[in-house]
Short mmCIF file of C-alpha atoms in Angstrom, two decimals:
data_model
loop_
_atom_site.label_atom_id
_atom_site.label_comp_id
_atom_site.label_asym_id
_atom_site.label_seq_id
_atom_site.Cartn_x
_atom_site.Cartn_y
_atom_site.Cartn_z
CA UNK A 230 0.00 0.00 0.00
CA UNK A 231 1.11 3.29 -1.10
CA UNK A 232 1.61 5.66 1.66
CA UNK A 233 0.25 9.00 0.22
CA UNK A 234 0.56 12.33 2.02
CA UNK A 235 -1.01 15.66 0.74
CA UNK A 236 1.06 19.19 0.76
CA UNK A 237 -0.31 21.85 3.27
CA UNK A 238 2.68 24.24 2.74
CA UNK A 239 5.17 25.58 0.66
CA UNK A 240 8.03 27.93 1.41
CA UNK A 241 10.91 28.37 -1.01
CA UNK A 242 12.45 24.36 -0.60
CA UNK A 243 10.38 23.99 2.33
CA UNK A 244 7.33 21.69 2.26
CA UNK A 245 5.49 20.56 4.79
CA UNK A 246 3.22 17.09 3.70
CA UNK A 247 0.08 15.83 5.84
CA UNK A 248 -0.22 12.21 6.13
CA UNK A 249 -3.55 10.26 7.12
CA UNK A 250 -2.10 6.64 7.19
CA UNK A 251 1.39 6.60 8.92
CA UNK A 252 4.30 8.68 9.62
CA UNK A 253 7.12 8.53 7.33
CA UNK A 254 10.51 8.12 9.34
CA UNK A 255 12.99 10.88 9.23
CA UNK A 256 15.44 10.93 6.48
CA UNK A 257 12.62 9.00 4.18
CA UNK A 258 12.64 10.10 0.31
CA UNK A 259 9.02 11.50 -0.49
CA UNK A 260 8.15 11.99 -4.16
CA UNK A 261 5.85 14.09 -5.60
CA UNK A 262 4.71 16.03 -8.92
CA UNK A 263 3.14 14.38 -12.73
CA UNK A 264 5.99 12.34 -13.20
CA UNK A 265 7.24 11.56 -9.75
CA UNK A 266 10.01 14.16 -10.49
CA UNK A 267 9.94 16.46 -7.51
CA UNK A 268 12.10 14.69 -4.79
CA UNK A 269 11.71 15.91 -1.01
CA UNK A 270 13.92 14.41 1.87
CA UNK A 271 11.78 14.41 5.34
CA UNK A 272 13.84 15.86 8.04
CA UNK A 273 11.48 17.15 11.07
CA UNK A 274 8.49 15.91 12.29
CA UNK A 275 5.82 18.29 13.34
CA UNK A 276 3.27 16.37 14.64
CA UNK A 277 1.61 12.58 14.93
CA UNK A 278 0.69 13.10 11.45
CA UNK A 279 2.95 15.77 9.30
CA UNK A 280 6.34 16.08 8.25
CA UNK A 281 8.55 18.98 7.33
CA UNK A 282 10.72 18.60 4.02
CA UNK A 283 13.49 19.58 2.32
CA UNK A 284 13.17 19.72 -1.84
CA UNK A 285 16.56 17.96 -3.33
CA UNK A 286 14.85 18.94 -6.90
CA UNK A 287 13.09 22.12 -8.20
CA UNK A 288 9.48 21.78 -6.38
CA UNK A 289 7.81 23.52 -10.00
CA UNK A 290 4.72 22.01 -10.38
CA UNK A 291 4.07 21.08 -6.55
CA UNK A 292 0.95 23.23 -4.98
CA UNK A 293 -1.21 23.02 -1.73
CA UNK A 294 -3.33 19.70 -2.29
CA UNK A 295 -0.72 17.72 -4.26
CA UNK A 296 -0.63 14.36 -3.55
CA UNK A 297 3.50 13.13 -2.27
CA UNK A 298 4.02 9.51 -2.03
CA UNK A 299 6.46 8.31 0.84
CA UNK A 300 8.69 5.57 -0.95
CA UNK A 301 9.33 4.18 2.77
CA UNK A 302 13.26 4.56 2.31
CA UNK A 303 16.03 7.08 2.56
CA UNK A 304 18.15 8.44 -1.03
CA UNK A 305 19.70 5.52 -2.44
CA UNK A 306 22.88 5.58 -4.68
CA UNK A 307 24.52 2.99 -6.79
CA UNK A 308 27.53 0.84 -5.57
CA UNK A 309 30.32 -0.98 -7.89
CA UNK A 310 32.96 -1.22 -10.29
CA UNK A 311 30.99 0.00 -13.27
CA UNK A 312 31.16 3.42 -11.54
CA UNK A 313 34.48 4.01 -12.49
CA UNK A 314 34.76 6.38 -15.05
CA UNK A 315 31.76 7.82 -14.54
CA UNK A 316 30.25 11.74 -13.33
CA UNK A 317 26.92 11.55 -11.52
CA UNK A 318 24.77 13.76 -9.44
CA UNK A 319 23.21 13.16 -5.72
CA UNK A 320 20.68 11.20 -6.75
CA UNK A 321 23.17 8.56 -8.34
CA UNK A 322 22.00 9.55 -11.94
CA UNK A 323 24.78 9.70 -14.62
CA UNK A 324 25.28 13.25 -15.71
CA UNK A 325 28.19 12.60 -18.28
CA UNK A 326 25.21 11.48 -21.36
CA UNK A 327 26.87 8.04 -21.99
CA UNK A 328 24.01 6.32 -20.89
CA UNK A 329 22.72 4.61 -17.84
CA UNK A 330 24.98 2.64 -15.47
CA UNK A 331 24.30 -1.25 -15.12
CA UNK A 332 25.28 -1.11 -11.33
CA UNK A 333 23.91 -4.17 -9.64
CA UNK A 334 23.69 -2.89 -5.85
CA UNK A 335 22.02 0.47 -4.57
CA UNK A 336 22.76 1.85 -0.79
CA UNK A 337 21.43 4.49 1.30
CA UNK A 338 23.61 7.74 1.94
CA UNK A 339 23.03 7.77 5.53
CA UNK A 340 25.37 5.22 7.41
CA UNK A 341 26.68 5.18 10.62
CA UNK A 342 30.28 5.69 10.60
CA UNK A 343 32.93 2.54 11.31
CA UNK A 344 33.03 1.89 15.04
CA UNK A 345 36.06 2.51 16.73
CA UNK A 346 36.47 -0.82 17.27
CA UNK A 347 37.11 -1.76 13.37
CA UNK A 348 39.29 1.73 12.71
CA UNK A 349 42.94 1.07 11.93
CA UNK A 350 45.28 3.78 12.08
CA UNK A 351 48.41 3.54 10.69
CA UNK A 352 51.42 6.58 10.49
CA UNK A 353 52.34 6.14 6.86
CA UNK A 354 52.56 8.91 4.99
CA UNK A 355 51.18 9.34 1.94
CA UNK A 356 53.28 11.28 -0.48
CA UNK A 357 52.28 13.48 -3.36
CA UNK A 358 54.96 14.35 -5.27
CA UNK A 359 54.36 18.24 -4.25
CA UNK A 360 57.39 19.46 -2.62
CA UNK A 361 56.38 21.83 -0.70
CA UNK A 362 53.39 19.54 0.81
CA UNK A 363 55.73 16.35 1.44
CA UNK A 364 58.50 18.36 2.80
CA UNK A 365 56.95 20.30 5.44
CA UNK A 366 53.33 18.95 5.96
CA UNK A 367 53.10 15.37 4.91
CA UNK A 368 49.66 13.38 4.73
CA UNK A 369 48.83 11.02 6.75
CA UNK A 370 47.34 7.52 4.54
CA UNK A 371 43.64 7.27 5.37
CA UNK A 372 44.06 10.50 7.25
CA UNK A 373 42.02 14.09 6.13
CA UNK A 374 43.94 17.10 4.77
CA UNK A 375 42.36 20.68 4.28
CA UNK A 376 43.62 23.15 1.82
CA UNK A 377 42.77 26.38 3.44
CA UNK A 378 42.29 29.64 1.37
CA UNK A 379 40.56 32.47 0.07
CA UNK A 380 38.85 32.98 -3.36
CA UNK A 381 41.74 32.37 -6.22
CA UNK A 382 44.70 31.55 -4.48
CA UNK A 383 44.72 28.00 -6.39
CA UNK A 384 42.94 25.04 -4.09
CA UNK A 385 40.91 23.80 -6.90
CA UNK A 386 44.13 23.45 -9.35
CA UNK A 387 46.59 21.97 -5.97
CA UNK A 388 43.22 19.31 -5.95
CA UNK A 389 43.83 18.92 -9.31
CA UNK A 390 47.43 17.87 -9.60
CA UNK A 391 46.99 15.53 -6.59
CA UNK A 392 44.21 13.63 -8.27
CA UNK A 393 47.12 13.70 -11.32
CA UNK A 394 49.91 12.81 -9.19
CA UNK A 395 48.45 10.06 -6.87
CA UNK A 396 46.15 8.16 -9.43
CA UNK A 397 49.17 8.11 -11.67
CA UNK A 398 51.59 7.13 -8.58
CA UNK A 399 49.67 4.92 -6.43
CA UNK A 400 47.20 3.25 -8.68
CA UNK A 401 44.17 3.33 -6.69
CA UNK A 402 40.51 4.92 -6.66
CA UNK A 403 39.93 8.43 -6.87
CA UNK A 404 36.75 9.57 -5.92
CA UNK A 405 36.18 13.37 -6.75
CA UNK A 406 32.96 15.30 -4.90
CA UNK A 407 32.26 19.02 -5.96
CA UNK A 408 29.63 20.65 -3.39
CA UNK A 409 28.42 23.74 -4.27
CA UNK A 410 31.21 24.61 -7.21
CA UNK A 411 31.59 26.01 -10.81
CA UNK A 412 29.99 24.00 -13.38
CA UNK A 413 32.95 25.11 -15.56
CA UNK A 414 35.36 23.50 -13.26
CA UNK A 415 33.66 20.18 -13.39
CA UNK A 416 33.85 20.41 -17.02
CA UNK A 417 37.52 20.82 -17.12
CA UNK A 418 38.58 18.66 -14.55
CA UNK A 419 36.69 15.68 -16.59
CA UNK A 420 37.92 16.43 -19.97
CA UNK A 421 41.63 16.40 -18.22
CA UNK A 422 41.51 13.94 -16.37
CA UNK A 423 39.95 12.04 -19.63
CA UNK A 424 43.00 13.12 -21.69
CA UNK A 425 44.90 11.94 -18.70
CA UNK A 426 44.21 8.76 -19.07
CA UNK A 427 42.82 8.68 -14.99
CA UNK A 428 39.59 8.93 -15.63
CA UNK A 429 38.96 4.73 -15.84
CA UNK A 430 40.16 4.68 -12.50
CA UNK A 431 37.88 7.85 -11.12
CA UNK A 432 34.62 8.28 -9.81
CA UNK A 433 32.59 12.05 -9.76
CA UNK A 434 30.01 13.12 -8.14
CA UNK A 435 28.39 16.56 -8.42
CA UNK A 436 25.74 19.04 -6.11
CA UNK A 437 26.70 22.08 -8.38
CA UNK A 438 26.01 26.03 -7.59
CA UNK A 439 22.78 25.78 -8.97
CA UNK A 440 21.38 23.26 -7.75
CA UNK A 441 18.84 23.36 -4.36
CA UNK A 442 20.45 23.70 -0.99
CA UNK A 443 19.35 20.00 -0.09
CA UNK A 444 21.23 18.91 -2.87
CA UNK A 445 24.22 20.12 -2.39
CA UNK A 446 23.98 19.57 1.49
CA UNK A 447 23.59 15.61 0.50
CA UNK A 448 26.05 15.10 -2.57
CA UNK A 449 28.96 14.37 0.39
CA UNK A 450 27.07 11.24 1.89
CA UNK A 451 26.22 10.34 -1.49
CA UNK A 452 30.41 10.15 -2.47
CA UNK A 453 31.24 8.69 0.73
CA UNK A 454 28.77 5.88 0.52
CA UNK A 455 30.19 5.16 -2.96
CA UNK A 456 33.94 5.42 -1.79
CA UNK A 457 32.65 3.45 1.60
CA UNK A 458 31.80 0.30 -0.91
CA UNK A 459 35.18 0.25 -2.65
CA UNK A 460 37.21 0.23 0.50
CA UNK A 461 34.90 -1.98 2.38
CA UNK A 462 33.77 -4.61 0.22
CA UNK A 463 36.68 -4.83 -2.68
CA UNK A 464 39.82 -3.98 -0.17
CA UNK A 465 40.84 -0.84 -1.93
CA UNK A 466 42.43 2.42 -1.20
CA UNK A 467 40.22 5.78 -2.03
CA UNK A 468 41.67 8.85 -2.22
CA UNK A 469 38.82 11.01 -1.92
CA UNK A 470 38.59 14.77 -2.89
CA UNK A 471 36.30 17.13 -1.89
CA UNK A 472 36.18 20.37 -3.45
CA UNK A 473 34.54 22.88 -1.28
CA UNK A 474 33.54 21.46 2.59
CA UNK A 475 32.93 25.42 2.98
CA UNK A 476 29.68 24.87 0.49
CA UNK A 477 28.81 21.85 2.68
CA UNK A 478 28.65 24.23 5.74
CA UNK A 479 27.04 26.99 3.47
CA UNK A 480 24.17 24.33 2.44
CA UNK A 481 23.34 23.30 5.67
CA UNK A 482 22.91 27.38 6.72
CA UNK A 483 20.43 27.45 3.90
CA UNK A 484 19.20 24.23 4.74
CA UNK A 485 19.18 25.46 8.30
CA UNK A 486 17.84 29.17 7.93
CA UNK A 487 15.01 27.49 5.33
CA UNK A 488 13.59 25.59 8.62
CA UNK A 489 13.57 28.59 10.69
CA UNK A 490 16.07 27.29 13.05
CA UNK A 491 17.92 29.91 15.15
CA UNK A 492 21.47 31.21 13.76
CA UNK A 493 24.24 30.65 16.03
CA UNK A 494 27.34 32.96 15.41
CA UNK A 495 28.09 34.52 12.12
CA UNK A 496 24.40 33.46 10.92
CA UNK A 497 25.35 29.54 11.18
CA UNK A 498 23.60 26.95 11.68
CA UNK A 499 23.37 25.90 15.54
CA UNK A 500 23.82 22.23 14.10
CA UNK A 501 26.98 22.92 12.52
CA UNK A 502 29.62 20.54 14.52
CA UNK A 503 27.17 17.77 14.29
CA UNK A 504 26.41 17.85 10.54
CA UNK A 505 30.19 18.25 9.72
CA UNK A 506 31.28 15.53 12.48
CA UNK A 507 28.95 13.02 10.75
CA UNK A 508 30.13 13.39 7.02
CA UNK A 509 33.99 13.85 8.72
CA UNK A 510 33.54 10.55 10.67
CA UNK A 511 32.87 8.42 7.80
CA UNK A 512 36.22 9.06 6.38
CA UNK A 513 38.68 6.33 8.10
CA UNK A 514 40.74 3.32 7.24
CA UNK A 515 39.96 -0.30 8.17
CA UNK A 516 41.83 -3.32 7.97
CA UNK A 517 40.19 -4.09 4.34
CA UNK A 518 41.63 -0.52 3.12
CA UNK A 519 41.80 3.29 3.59
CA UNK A 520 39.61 6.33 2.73
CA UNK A 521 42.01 9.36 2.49
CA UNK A 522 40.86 12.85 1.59
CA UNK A 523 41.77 16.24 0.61
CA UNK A 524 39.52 18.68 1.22
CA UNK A 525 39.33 22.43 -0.08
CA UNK A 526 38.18 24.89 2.65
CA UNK A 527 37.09 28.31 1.15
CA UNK A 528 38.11 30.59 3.89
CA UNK A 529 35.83 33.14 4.24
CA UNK A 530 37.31 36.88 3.89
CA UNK A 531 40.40 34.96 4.95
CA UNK A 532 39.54 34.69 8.24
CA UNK A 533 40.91 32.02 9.99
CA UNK A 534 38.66 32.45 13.08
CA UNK A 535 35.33 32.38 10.83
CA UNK A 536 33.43 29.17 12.37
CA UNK A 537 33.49 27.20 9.46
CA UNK A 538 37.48 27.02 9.29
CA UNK A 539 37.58 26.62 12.96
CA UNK A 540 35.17 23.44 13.08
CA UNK A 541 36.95 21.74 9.95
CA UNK A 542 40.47 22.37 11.27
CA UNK A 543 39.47 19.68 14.74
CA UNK A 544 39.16 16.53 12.12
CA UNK A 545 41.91 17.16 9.98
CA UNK A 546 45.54 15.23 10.50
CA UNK A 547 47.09 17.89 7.89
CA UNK A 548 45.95 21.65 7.33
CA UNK A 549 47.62 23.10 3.96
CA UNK A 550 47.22 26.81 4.07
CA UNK A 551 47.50 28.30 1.17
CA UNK A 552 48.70 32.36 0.96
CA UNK A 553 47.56 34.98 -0.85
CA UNK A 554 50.67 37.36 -0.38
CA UNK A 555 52.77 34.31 -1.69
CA UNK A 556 50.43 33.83 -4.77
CA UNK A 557 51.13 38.20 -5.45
CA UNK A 558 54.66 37.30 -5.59
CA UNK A 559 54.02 34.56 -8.49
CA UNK A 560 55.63 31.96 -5.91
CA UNK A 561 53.22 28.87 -6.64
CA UNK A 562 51.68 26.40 -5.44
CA UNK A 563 51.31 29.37 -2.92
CA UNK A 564 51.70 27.09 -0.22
CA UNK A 565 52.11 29.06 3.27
CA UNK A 566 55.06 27.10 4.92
CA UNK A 567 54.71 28.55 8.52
CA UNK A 568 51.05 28.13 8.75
CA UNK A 569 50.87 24.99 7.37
CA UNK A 570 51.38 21.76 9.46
CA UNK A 571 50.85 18.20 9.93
CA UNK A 572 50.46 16.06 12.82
CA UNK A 573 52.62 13.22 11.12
CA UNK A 574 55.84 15.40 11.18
CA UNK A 575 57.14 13.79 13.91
CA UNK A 576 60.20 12.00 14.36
CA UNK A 577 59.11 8.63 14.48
CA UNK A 578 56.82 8.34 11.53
CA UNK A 579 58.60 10.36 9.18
CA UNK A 580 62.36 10.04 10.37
CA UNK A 581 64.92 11.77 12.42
CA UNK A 582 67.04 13.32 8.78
CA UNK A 583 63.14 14.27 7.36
CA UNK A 584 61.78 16.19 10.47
CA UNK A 585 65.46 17.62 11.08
CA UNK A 586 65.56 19.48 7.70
CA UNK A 587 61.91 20.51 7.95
CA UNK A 588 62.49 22.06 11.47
CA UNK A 589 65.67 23.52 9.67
CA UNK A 590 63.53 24.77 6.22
CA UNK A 591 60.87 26.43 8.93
CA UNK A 592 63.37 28.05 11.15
CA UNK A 593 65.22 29.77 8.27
CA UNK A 594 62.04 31.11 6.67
CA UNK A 595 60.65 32.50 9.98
CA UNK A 596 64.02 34.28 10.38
CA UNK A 597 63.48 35.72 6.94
CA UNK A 598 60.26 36.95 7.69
CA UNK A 599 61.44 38.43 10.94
CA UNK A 600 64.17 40.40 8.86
CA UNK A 601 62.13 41.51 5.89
CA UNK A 602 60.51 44.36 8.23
CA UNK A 603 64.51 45.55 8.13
CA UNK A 604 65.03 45.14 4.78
CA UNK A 605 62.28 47.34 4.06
CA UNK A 606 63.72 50.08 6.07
CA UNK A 607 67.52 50.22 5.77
CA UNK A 608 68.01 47.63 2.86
CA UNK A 609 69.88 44.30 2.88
CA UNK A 610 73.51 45.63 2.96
CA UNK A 611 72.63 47.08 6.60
CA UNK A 612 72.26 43.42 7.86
CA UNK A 613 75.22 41.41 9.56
CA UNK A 614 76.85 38.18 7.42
CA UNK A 615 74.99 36.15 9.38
CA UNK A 616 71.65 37.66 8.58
CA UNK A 617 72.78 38.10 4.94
CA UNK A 618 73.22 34.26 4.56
CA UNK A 619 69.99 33.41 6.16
CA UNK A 620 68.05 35.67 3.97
CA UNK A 621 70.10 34.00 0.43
CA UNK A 622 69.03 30.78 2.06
CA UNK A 623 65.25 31.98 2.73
CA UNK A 624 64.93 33.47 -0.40
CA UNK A 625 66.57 30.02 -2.54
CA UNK A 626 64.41 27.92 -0.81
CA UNK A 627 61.24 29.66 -1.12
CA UNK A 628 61.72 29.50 -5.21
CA UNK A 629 62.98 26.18 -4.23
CA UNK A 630 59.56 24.96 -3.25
CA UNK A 631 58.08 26.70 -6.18
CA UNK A 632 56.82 23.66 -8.83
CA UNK A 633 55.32 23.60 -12.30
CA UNK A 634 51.95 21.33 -12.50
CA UNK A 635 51.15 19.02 -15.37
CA UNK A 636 47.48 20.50 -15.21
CA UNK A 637 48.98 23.91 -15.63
CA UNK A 638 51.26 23.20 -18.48
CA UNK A 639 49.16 25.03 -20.82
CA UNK A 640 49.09 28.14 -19.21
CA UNK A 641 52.58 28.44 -17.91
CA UNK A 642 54.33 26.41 -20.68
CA UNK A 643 56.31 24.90 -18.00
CA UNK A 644 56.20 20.80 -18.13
CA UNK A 645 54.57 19.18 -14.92
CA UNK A 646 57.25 17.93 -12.34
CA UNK A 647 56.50 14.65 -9.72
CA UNK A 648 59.14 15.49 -7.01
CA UNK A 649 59.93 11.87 -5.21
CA UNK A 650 60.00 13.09 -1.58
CA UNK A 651 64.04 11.79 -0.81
CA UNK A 652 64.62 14.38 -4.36
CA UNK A 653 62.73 16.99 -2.43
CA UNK A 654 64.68 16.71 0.94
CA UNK A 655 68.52 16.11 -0.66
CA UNK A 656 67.71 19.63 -2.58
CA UNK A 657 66.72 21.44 0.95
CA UNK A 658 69.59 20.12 2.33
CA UNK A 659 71.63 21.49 -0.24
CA UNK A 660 70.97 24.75 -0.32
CA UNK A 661 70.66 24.99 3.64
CA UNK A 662 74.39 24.00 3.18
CA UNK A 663 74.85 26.96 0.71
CA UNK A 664 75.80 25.03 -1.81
CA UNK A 665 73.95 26.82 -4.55
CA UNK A 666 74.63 30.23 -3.06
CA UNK A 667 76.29 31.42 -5.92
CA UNK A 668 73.60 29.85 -8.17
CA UNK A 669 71.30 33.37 -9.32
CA UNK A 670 67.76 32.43 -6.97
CA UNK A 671 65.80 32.50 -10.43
CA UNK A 672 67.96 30.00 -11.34
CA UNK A 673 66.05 27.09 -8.88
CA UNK A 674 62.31 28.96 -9.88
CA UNK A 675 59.67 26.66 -11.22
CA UNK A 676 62.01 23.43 -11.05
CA UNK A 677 61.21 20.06 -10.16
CA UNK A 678 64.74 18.45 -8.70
CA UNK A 679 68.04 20.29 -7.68
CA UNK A 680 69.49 18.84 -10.24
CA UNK A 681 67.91 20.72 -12.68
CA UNK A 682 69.75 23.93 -11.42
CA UNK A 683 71.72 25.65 -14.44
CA UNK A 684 74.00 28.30 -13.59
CA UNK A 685 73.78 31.51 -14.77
#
C-alpha cells in the first residue's frame, strides 16, 4: 500500500506534507509532482501526522493539495565497479550522457560511521609528489587534509594535480565530490583527467552552484557511501577529494535558515559541529583498506577564526594553508610554509634526517620573515653576514619549493614535475648548506629536482 501524504505548505524548498495513514521516518525520500520528479527528503516531524521537508529537486509544479508519495526509504545511490569512469549527481544519476549505469547494488547515503572498534590507524605517509606539501606537511594515509584559502589563491588546481599525481603514482581509486562549485570547473577537470588517461580509475560526483540547498547539502554522503563500498567490500584504497567542505557548511545554513532554526554565530547553523562531524567521521581506514581525503576549505574573507574554518580544522591530521601574499609574488603552489602543518611530522613516523631538515627549512624562513621588516627600512647591505646568509638561504628555498603542475602546463608552458620526496629533501639540504649560493635564486624557480639547477 502506497503511503500518500497531501502538501499543506510551501516555502521556497520547504514543504510541509500531511499524512492520514502513517508517519514517514525521518530521512525517508518522499516523491511528488506528474511524473514523480519532484524529490523531497523528510527531516522534522511536526506532529503525529505531518512532516517537514526539504526539496533535493526544483518543487515547479508542486501546490497546496498535491498528492506526495512516501517511498518508505532514505536516497539511495549505486555501488560498484561500473562506476568508475563515470560523473553523476546526488541522486546517483549519470550526468556525463553516456548512458545509464548497469550497477547491480544500490545503498542508502546515511550510514553510521565505522566503530572505533574496526578503525585502523596507521602513520604512513602518503606522499604526493608536491614538494612543498611532502617536505613540510606530509599526509597522513587514510588521514584528512584541508587546503585552506581564500577565493583564487589556487585550491581547486593543488586538488587537481593531486588527483594527477596520486592516481598516476599509487594506482588506486579516486573519488572526486564538488559541493556547491563552478559548473565550468567540473567540465575541465573531466575532460583532463579524460585526456589523462585517470579517468577509468575515477569516480565524480556533483551538487553544483545551482542546484537546491538539499542537494548540495547531500552530494557528500552520497560520495562517501560510494567510496565506503570500494574500501569496504573490494579492499581498496580511495583517495577522496572534496572540493569545497565550505559549500557543505554553506548548504546546511540554507538548509538550516530554510527551517527557521535559530542562527548561532556569524548566521550559522546551531547544528553545525554535528552535521560536519557526521560526514567527517565516515572518512577512516579499516583493515580491508583506507579512505584518504583532501579537502578544499574556502576561507571566508580569509579569516581564519570564521566558524566554518575553525570546526573543519578539529578533524583534519594535515591543514595546507595556502597564501595569498605568496600567490602576489608569483611563488606557486602558494603554499604558506609557517602556517601549514601536519600532525605526522614527527620524528618517528617520518624520520629523524626528514623532520630535522623541515624544522631547519621552517626556522630559516621564519628568520626571513622576521628580517624583511629591516630590509624594508635600511636595505639588505645594513644586515650582519649572518643575517645576509639566512636571507640567500630563505629566499633560494622559497623559489625552491616553487613547482610547475602538469594540469597547468598550458598556461605556464612549464612541463609538470612529480618530485619523489628523498629528491625533495637532498635539494633542501643542499641549499641549507649553501651550496647553490652562488647559483642566481631564479635560477632554482619553477624546477622540479636540484638537479635541474643551471648556472647563470
Amino acid at each position: 500500500m502506497n503511503n500518500v501524504g497531501t502538501v499543506i505548505s510551501i516555502r521556497g524548498s520547504v514543504v510541509d506534507v500531511h499524512f492520514d495513514q502513517r508517519l514517514p521516518s525521518l530521512f525517508n525520500l518522499l516523491q511528488g509532482g506528474e511524473k514523480q520528479e519532484v524529490m523531497i527528503e523528510v527531516v522534522a516531524h511536526l506532529d503525529v501526522r505531518t512532516v517537514r521537508g526539504i526539496a533535493l529537486t526544483s518543487i515547479q509544479g508542486l501546490a497546496q493539495g498535491s498528492d506526495i508519495i512516501d517511498t518508505g526509504r532514505s536516497l539511495e545511490v549505486p555501488v560498484g565497479r561500473e562506476l568508475l569512469g563515470r560523473v553523476f549527481n546526488v541522486f546517483g544519476q549519470p550526468i556525463d550522457r553516456l548512458g545509464p549505469v548497469e550497477a547491480g547494488m544500490k545503498r542508502a547515503i546515511h550510514r553510521s560511521p565505522v566503530p572505533l572498534d574496526r578503525q585502523v590507524s596507521s602513520a604512513e605517509i602518503f606522499t604526493t609528489g608536491i614538494k612543498a606539501i611532502d617536505v613540510l606537511a606530509p599526509l597522513e594515509r587514510g588521514g584528512k587534509a584541508g587546503l585552506f584559502g581564500g577565493a583564487g589563491v589556487g585550491k581547486t588546481v593543488l586538488i587537481m594535480e593531486m588527483i594527477h599525481n596520486m592516481v598516476g603514482g599509487h594506482g588506486g581509486i579516486s573519488l572526486f565530490c564538488g559541493i556547491g562549485e563552478r559548473l565550468r570547473e567540473g567540465e575541465e577537470l573531466y575532460r583532463e583527467m579524460k585526456e589523462a588517461g585517470v579517468l577509468e580509475h575515477t569516480v565524480m560526483v556533483f551538487g553544483q552552484m545551482n542546484e537546491p540547498p538539499g542537494a548540495r547539502f547531500r552530494v557528500g554522503h552520497a560520495a562517501l557511501t560510494m567510496a565506503e563500498y570500494f574500501r569496504d567490500d573490494l579492499g581498496r584504497d580511495v583517495l577522496l577529494l572534496i572540493d569545497n567542505i565550505f559549500r557543505f557548511i554553506q548548504a546546511g545554513m540554507e538548509v538550516s535558515g530554510l527551517l527557521g532554526q535559530l542562527p548561532s554565530r556569524l548566521g550559522y547553523q546551531p547544528t553545525l559541529g554535528t552535521e560536519l562531524a557526521e560526514l567527517e567521521e565516515r572518512i577512516c581506514s579499516t583493515a580491508s583498506g583506507s579512505i584518504s581525503s583532501v579537502q578544499a576549505v574556502y576561507v571566508p574573507a580569509d579569516d581564519f577564526t570564521d566558524p566554518a574554518a575553525v570546526h573543519t580544522f578539529g578533524h583534519l591530521t594535515a591543514s595546507i594553508v595556502l597564501s595569498r601574499q605568496r600567490a602576489s609574488e608569483g611563488l606557486y603552489p602558494a603554499i604558506d610554509t609557517l602556517a601549514s602543518s601536519s600532525k605526522m611530522l614527527v620524528p618517528h613516523v617520518v624520520g629523524e634526517r626528514h623532520y630535522r631538515l623541515a624544522q631547519q627549512v621552517r626556522e630559516t624562513l621564519a628568520e626571513y620573515q622576521e628580517l624583511k621588516d629591516i630590509i624594508a627600512m635600511l636595505g639588505l647591505e645594513e644586515l650582519s653576514q649572518q643575517d645576509r646568509r639566512t636571507v640567500n638561504r630563505a629566499r633560494r628555498l622559497e623559489r625552491f619549493l616553487t613547482q610547475p603542475f602538469s594540469v597547468t602546463e598550458q598556461f605556464t608552458g612549464l612541463a609538470g614535475r612529480i618530485v619523489p620526496l628523498e629528491a625533495a629533501l637532498d635539494g633542501c639540504e643542499r641549499i641549507l648548506n649553501d651550496e647553490f649560493s652562488h647559483y642566481p635564486e631564479q635560477s632554482l624557480y619553477m624546477i622540479g629536482t636540484v638537479d635541474e639547477v643551471k648556472p647563470a
